[in-house]
XYZ file of N, CA, C and O in Angstrom:
504
model
N 0.831 -1.180 0.000
C 0.000 0.000 0.000
C 0.869 1.233 0.000
O 2.004 1.215 0.446
N 0.298 2.299 -0.537
C 0.959 3.599 -0.520
C -0.009 4.599 0.084
O -1.204 4.553 -0.199
N 0.500 5.478 0.910
C -0.316 6.481 1.581
C 0.008 7.841 0.999
O 1.171 8.205 0.849
N -1.037 8.593 0.643
C -0.848 9.949 0.131
C -1.747 10.888 0.907
O -2.968 10.756 0.887
N -1.142 11.831 1.609
C -1.892 12.814 2.393
C -2.035 14.082 1.572
O -1.044 14.674 1.157
N -3.261 14.485 1.337
C -3.532 15.660 0.524
C -3.526 16.947 1.323
O -3.553 18.023 0.756
N -3.532 16.860 2.619
C -3.550 18.050 3.456
C -4.618 17.922 4.521
O -5.121 16.848 4.784
N -4.975 19.023 5.105
C -5.962 18.997 6.181
C -5.252 19.004 7.517
O -4.190 19.585 7.687
N -5.811 18.296 8.479
C -5.254 18.326 9.836
C -4.240 17.212 10.092
O -3.603 17.194 11.138
N -4.100 16.266 9.185
C -3.194 15.109 9.289
C -3.632 14.100 10.339
O -2.881 13.200 10.678
N -4.828 14.231 10.866
C -5.342 13.242 11.809
C -5.486 11.883 11.162
O -5.209 10.851 11.775
N -5.920 11.860 9.911
C -6.069 10.583 9.190
C -4.714 9.931 8.953
O -4.587 8.711 9.023
N -3.708 10.734 8.670
C -2.364 10.187 8.460
C -1.837 9.537 9.731
O -1.204 8.475 9.682
N -2.116 10.138 10.864
C -1.683 9.574 12.140
C -2.361 8.237 12.382
O -1.731 7.267 12.817
N -3.649 8.156 12.068
C -4.385 6.901 12.269
C -3.940 5.832 11.281
O -3.895 4.645 11.619
N -3.616 6.208 10.062
C -3.103 5.239 9.085
C -1.760 4.701 9.556
O -1.494 3.494 9.493
N -0.890 5.572 10.033
C 0.410 5.121 10.537
C 0.240 4.285 11.799
O 1.003 3.347 12.031
N -0.768 4.593 12.607
C -1.029 3.780 13.797
C -1.434 2.365 13.407
O -1.117 1.406 14.113
N -2.123 2.216 12.276
C -2.515 0.880 11.814
C -1.304 0.029 11.436
O -1.385 -1.198 11.415
N -0.180 0.678 11.164
C 1.044 -0.051 10.806
C 1.876 -0.437 12.020
O 2.813 -1.216 11.891
N 1.568 0.104 13.190
C 2.349 -0.188 14.386
C 2.047 -1.603 14.878
O 1.046 -2.212 14.482
N 2.888 -2.153 15.742
C 2.653 -3.504 16.265
C 1.346 -3.660 17.048
O 0.865 -4.771 17.205
N 0.767 -2.569 17.511
C -0.489 -2.669 18.253
C -1.599 -3.190 17.345
O -2.368 -4.075 17.717
N -1.691 -2.655 16.125
C -2.736 -3.067 15.178
C -2.208 -4.021 14.119
O -2.944 -4.845 13.610
N -0.948 -3.872 13.737
C -0.214 -4.810 12.890
C -0.917 -5.125 11.575
O -1.385 -6.234 11.331
N -0.976 -4.141 10.711
C -1.539 -4.324 9.380
C -0.727 -5.310 8.547
O -1.257 -5.971 7.655
N 0.548 -5.453 8.867
C 1.416 -6.349 8.112
C 1.064 -7.821 8.284
O 1.440 -8.644 7.467
N 0.316 -8.166 9.320
C -0.069 -9.571 9.508
C -0.978 -10.060 8.392
O -1.133 -11.248 8.179
N -1.593 -9.107 7.659
C -2.434 -9.463 6.519
C -1.643 -9.454 5.213
O -2.214 -9.603 4.138
N -0.344 -9.253 5.302
C 0.502 -9.229 4.110
C 0.544 -7.876 3.427
O 0.962 -7.780 2.280
N 0.124 -6.838 4.111
C 0.090 -5.500 3.531
C 1.280 -4.714 4.049
O 1.431 -4.509 5.246
N 2.129 -4.276 3.131
C 3.319 -3.518 3.479
C 3.186 -2.089 2.962
O 2.592 -1.856 1.912
N 3.776 -1.157 3.687
C 3.770 0.244 3.292
C 4.950 0.506 2.369
O 6.074 0.092 2.653
N 4.705 1.161 1.249
C 5.770 1.496 0.319
C 5.642 2.961 -0.084
O 4.561 3.540 -0.003
N 6.715 3.536 -0.518
C 6.696 4.926 -0.955
C 6.697 5.065 -2.467
O 6.677 6.168 -2.991
N 6.721 3.947 -3.182
C 6.771 3.962 -4.632
C 5.438 3.477 -5.190
O 5.027 2.349 -4.912
N 4.758 4.283 -5.998
C 3.458 3.848 -6.516
C 3.556 2.642 -7.440
O 2.582 1.898 -7.585
N 4.695 2.401 -8.033
C 4.837 1.252 -8.933
C 4.975 -0.061 -8.178
O 4.886 -1.126 -8.754
N 5.190 0.017 -6.872
C 5.268 -1.177 -6.033
C 4.001 -1.375 -5.215
O 3.940 -2.281 -4.395
N 3.009 -0.532 -5.409
C 1.796 -0.563 -4.583
C 0.619 -1.132 -5.368
O 0.566 -1.041 -6.597
N -0.299 -1.727 -4.635
C -1.578 -2.163 -5.186
C -2.724 -1.357 -4.596
O -3.804 -1.296 -5.168
N -2.474 -0.758 -3.427
C -3.495 -0.024 -2.696
C -2.999 1.405 -2.482
O -1.855 1.615 -2.082
N -3.865 2.379 -2.766
C -3.558 3.777 -2.510
C -4.517 4.281 -1.445
O -5.736 4.263 -1.646
N -3.968 4.695 -0.310
C -4.766 5.293 0.755
C -4.682 6.800 0.605
O -3.594 7.372 0.601
N -5.835 7.453 0.482
C -5.895 8.889 0.290
C -6.539 9.513 1.521
O -7.618 9.110 1.934
N -5.860 10.474 2.109
C -6.404 11.194 3.253
C -6.269 12.682 3.033
O -5.310 13.146 2.426
N -7.236 13.446 3.494
C -7.179 14.897 3.365
C -8.070 15.411 2.247
O -8.750 14.658 1.570
N -8.043 16.716 2.070
C -8.915 17.366 1.102
C -8.234 17.521 -0.246
O -7.028 17.743 -0.319
N -8.998 17.419 -1.295
C -8.476 17.631 -2.642
C -8.651 19.096 -2.991
O -9.741 19.644 -2.890
N -7.558 19.710 -3.393
C -7.632 21.106 -3.821
C -7.025 21.235 -5.211
O -6.588 20.254 -5.803
N -7.006 22.438 -5.720
C -6.547 22.654 -7.098
C -5.054 22.380 -7.269
O -4.620 22.063 -8.379
N -4.287 22.452 -6.193
C -2.844 22.249 -6.302
C -2.437 20.782 -6.252
O -1.413 20.414 -6.817
N -3.217 19.944 -5.557
C -2.778 18.552 -5.411
C -3.591 17.566 -6.240
O -3.317 16.388 -6.223
N -4.578 18.028 -6.991
C -5.400 17.085 -7.754
C -4.606 16.417 -8.876
O -4.789 15.246 -9.152
N -3.715 17.154 -9.519
C -2.914 16.568 -10.592
C -1.940 15.526 -10.036
O -1.739 14.472 -10.636
N -1.374 15.795 -8.866
C -0.472 14.830 -8.232
C -1.211 13.561 -7.850
O -0.710 12.451 -8.054
N -2.422 13.702 -7.308
C -3.233 12.533 -6.964
C -3.552 11.709 -8.204
O -3.445 10.480 -8.188
N -3.916 12.357 -9.284
C -4.228 11.645 -10.531
C -2.991 10.941 -11.075
O -3.064 9.793 -11.524
N -1.833 11.601 -11.025
C -0.589 10.987 -11.505
C -0.210 9.773 -10.670
O 0.200 8.741 -11.225
N -0.325 9.874 -9.351
C -0.018 8.728 -8.487
C -0.956 7.558 -8.768
O -0.528 6.413 -8.840
N -2.221 7.867 -8.931
C -3.197 6.818 -9.217
C -2.895 6.134 -10.545
O -3.000 4.910 -10.657
N -2.499 6.902 -11.540
C -2.192 6.323 -12.849
C -0.918 5.487 -12.841
O -0.761 4.586 -13.661
N 0.014 5.765 -11.920
C 1.264 5.022 -11.855
C 1.130 3.676 -11.159
O 1.973 2.812 -11.328
N 0.062 3.501 -10.381
C -0.149 2.226 -9.699
C -0.667 1.227 -10.723
O -1.655 1.492 -11.417
N -0.013 0.071 -10.846
C -0.452 -0.893 -11.857
C -1.838 -1.454 -11.556
O -2.227 -1.616 -10.411
N -2.569 -1.734 -12.617
C -3.907 -2.325 -12.477
C -3.776 -3.812 -12.202
O -2.846 -4.441 -12.701
N -4.638 -4.419 -11.444
C -5.755 -3.813 -10.734
C -5.266 -3.102 -9.481
O -4.344 -3.541 -8.826
N -5.889 -1.998 -9.181
C -5.502 -1.199 -8.015
C -6.734 -0.911 -7.173
O -7.853 -0.929 -7.668
N -6.479 -0.630 -5.918
C -7.537 -0.319 -4.969
C -7.270 1.069 -4.408
O -6.168 1.335 -3.927
N -8.254 1.945 -4.499
C -8.111 3.289 -3.960
C -9.078 3.432 -2.801
O -10.279 3.210 -2.948
N -8.517 3.772 -1.634
C -9.288 3.881 -0.407
C -9.240 5.327 0.063
O -8.157 5.871 0.291
N -10.411 5.957 0.195
C -10.509 7.311 0.740
C -10.709 7.193 2.242
O -11.661 6.578 2.705
N -9.794 7.780 3.005
C -9.799 7.653 4.459
C -10.134 9.001 5.088
O -9.427 9.985 4.876
N -11.206 9.035 5.847
C -11.588 10.227 6.582
C -12.608 11.076 5.850
O -12.789 10.977 4.635
N -13.274 11.902 6.603
C -14.336 12.751 6.070
C -13.830 13.712 5.007
O -14.521 13.974 4.027
N -12.639 14.226 5.178
C -12.099 15.170 4.194
C -11.872 14.499 2.839
O -12.123 15.098 1.801
N -11.405 13.271 2.832
C -11.192 12.560 1.573
C -12.500 12.111 0.951
O -12.566 11.859 -0.247
N -13.548 12.014 1.758
C -14.848 11.611 1.233
C -15.607 12.793 0.636
O -16.151 12.697 -0.461
N -15.646 13.913 1.373
C -16.488 15.038 0.951
C -15.791 16.391 0.974
O -16.339 17.356 0.465
N -14.644 16.481 1.578
C -13.988 17.758 1.799
C -14.048 18.173 3.252
O -13.350 19.075 3.681
N -14.925 17.511 4.012
C -15.001 17.729 5.451
C -15.316 19.160 5.838
O -16.098 19.841 5.173
N -14.678 19.610 6.902
C -14.943 20.957 7.406
C -14.361 22.035 6.493
O -14.668 23.211 6.643
N -13.548 21.615 5.527
C -12.927 22.566 4.606
C -13.725 22.728 3.311
O -13.282 23.405 2.388
N -14.900 22.126 3.216
C -15.680 22.110 1.984
C -15.974 23.507 1.451
O -15.954 23.730 0.250
N -16.240 24.441 2.328
C -16.616 25.789 1.896
C -15.421 26.671 1.541
O -15.609 27.802 1.103
N -14.203 26.166 1.700
C -13.017 26.961 1.370
C -12.937 27.160 -0.148
O -13.359 26.309 -0.926
N -12.380 28.258 -0.569
C -12.353 28.625 -1.983
C -11.518 27.671 -2.835
O -11.766 27.518 -4.029
N -10.521 27.028 -2.231
C -9.608 26.208 -3.018
C -9.921 24.713 -2.961
O -9.225 23.932 -3.584
N -10.949 24.313 -2.265
C -11.258 22.895 -2.091
C -12.190 22.418 -3.192
O -13.239 23.016 -3.445
N -11.808 21.329 -3.836
C -12.626 20.726 -4.886
C -13.677 19.813 -4.267
O -14.806 19.753 -4.708
N -13.276 19.079 -3.231
C -14.188 18.144 -2.574
C -13.453 16.869 -2.220
O -12.282 16.891 -1.872
N -14.131 15.746 -2.348
C -13.544 14.461 -2.015
C -12.651 13.930 -3.122
O -12.608 14.455 -4.239
N -11.951 12.854 -2.806
C -11.031 12.242 -3.767
C -11.760 11.659 -4.970
O -11.179 11.521 -6.045
N -13.045 11.348 -4.815
C -13.786 10.767 -5.929
C -14.026 11.766 -7.057
O -14.452 11.385 -8.132
N -13.721 13.018 -6.848
C -13.827 14.002 -7.927
C -12.636 13.930 -8.880
O -12.683 14.500 -9.965
N -11.569 13.225 -8.450
C -10.353 13.148 -9.261
C -10.055 11.718 -9.693
O -9.674 11.470 -10.834
N -10.221 10.760 -8.785
C -9.929 9.354 -9.082
C -11.145 8.503 -8.728
O -12.043 8.935 -8.016
N -11.161 7.277 -9.235
C -12.247 6.347 -8.926
C -11.958 5.671 -7.596
O -11.081 4.801 -7.510
N -12.691 6.060 -6.571
C -12.497 5.511 -5.232
C -13.285 4.212 -5.108
O -14.453 4.146 -5.494
N -12.634 3.181 -4.575
C -13.274 1.873 -4.408
C -13.886 1.700 -3.029
O -14.930 1.077 -2.891
N -13.212 2.215 -1.996
C -13.668 2.031 -0.619
C -13.633 3.373 0.095
O -12.675 4.136 -0.043
N -14.691 3.647 0.853
C -14.777 4.863 1.657
C -14.721 4.477 3.130
O -15.495 3.640 3.576
N -13.805 5.098 3.871
C -13.685 4.864 5.309
C -14.050 6.175 6.009
O -13.246 7.103 6.056
N -15.281 6.283 6.533
C -15.704 7.537 7.159
C -15.113 7.712 8.551
O -14.669 6.762 9.180
N -15.125 8.940 9.012
C -14.648 9.260 10.352
C -13.781 10.496 10.327
O -13.230 10.850 9.296
N -13.685 11.133 11.464
C -12.876 12.346 11.548
C -12.104 12.356 12.876
O -12.553 12.949 13.841
N -10.962 11.725 12.904
C -10.411 10.765 11.958
C -10.938 9.368 12.247
O -11.378 9.090 13.364
N -10.884 8.483 11.270
C -11.318 7.103 11.531
C -10.297 6.379 12.402
O -9.109 6.694 12.365
N -10.766 5.428 13.158
C -9.864 4.653 14.008
C -9.029 3.703 13.152
O -9.422 3.351 12.042
N -7.882 3.270 13.653
C -7.052 2.334 12.895
C -7.793 1.046 12.525
O -7.553 0.479 11.457
N -8.699 0.597 13.396
C -9.478 -0.602 13.079
C -10.344 -0.378 11.845
O -10.513 -1.278 11.018
N -10.905 0.824 11.710
C -11.735 1.143 10.549
C -10.889 1.205 9.280
O -11.332 0.781 8.209
N -9.675 1.725 9.390
C -8.775 1.771 8.238
C -8.446 0.352 7.785
O -8.502 0.033 6.588
N -8.129 -0.510 8.731
C -7.810 -1.901 8.400
C -9.018 -2.585 7.776
O -8.894 -3.288 6.761
N -10.205 -2.397 8.354
C -11.419 -2.993 7.795
C -11.681 -2.494 6.380
O -12.115 -3.261 5.518
N -11.449 -1.220 6.131
C -11.651 -0.665 4.798
C -10.723 -1.278 3.773
O -11.139 -1.616 2.661
N -9.460 -1.437 4.143
C -8.499 -2.041 3.216
C -8.864 -3.491 2.952
O -8.886 -3.945 1.799
N -9.174 -4.233 4.001
C -9.490 -5.648 3.833
C -10.787 -5.854 3.057
O -10.900 -6.834 2.302
N -11.764 -4.981 3.227
C -13.005 -5.123 2.473
C -12.784 -4.847 0.986
O -13.487 -5.415 0.145
N -11.827 -4.024 0.667
C -11.533 -3.737 -0.738
C -10.686 -4.786 -1.416
O -10.624 -4.839 -2.644
N -10.045 -5.653 -0.638
C -9.189 -6.678 -1.246
C -9.976 -7.720 -2.025
O -9.392 -8.467 -2.815
N -11.290 -7.761 -1.856
C -12.110 -8.658 -2.661
C -12.015 -8.321 -4.151
O -12.228 -9.178 -4.994
N -11.684 -7.073 -4.453
C -11.537 -6.655 -5.836
C -10.432 -7.441 -6.527
O -10.533 -7.790 -7.696
N -9.359 -7.770 -5.789
C -8.246 -8.502 -6.372
C -8.602 -9.973 -6.604
O -8.077 -10.603 -7.506
N -9.490 -10.502 -5.777
C -9.883 -11.898 -5.947
C -10.728 -12.089 -7.191
O -10.710 -13.129 -7.809
N -11.502 -11.053 -7.545
C -12.340 -11.128 -8.734
C -11.479 -11.026 -9.967
O -11.687 -11.571 -10.972
């Protein structure tokens, strides 16, 4: 998996990183964190999409080989959250890329992040 934070309060990024710690141990499911989109199958998106980072999000999504899973984590990645009314906010990640799984919460707990990733892995089995 690869994690991309679009901005916001970074609460979702903290919870995603917490899911990788030994307390929650996301690696027990065979999911490893990578910084290279060409080595990833899953893209975790957190934060709000704005005019400056939408092209980067689209480029990262296009670099991940198919089949890929895109998971929007947190209210900001789903709808824009509390920043929706800001002049530079486009909205959720689904306005730029095709999101497969939505994990709601502000911020969502690490258990919810893990459940979201695991529920989307059915896409690879198909």
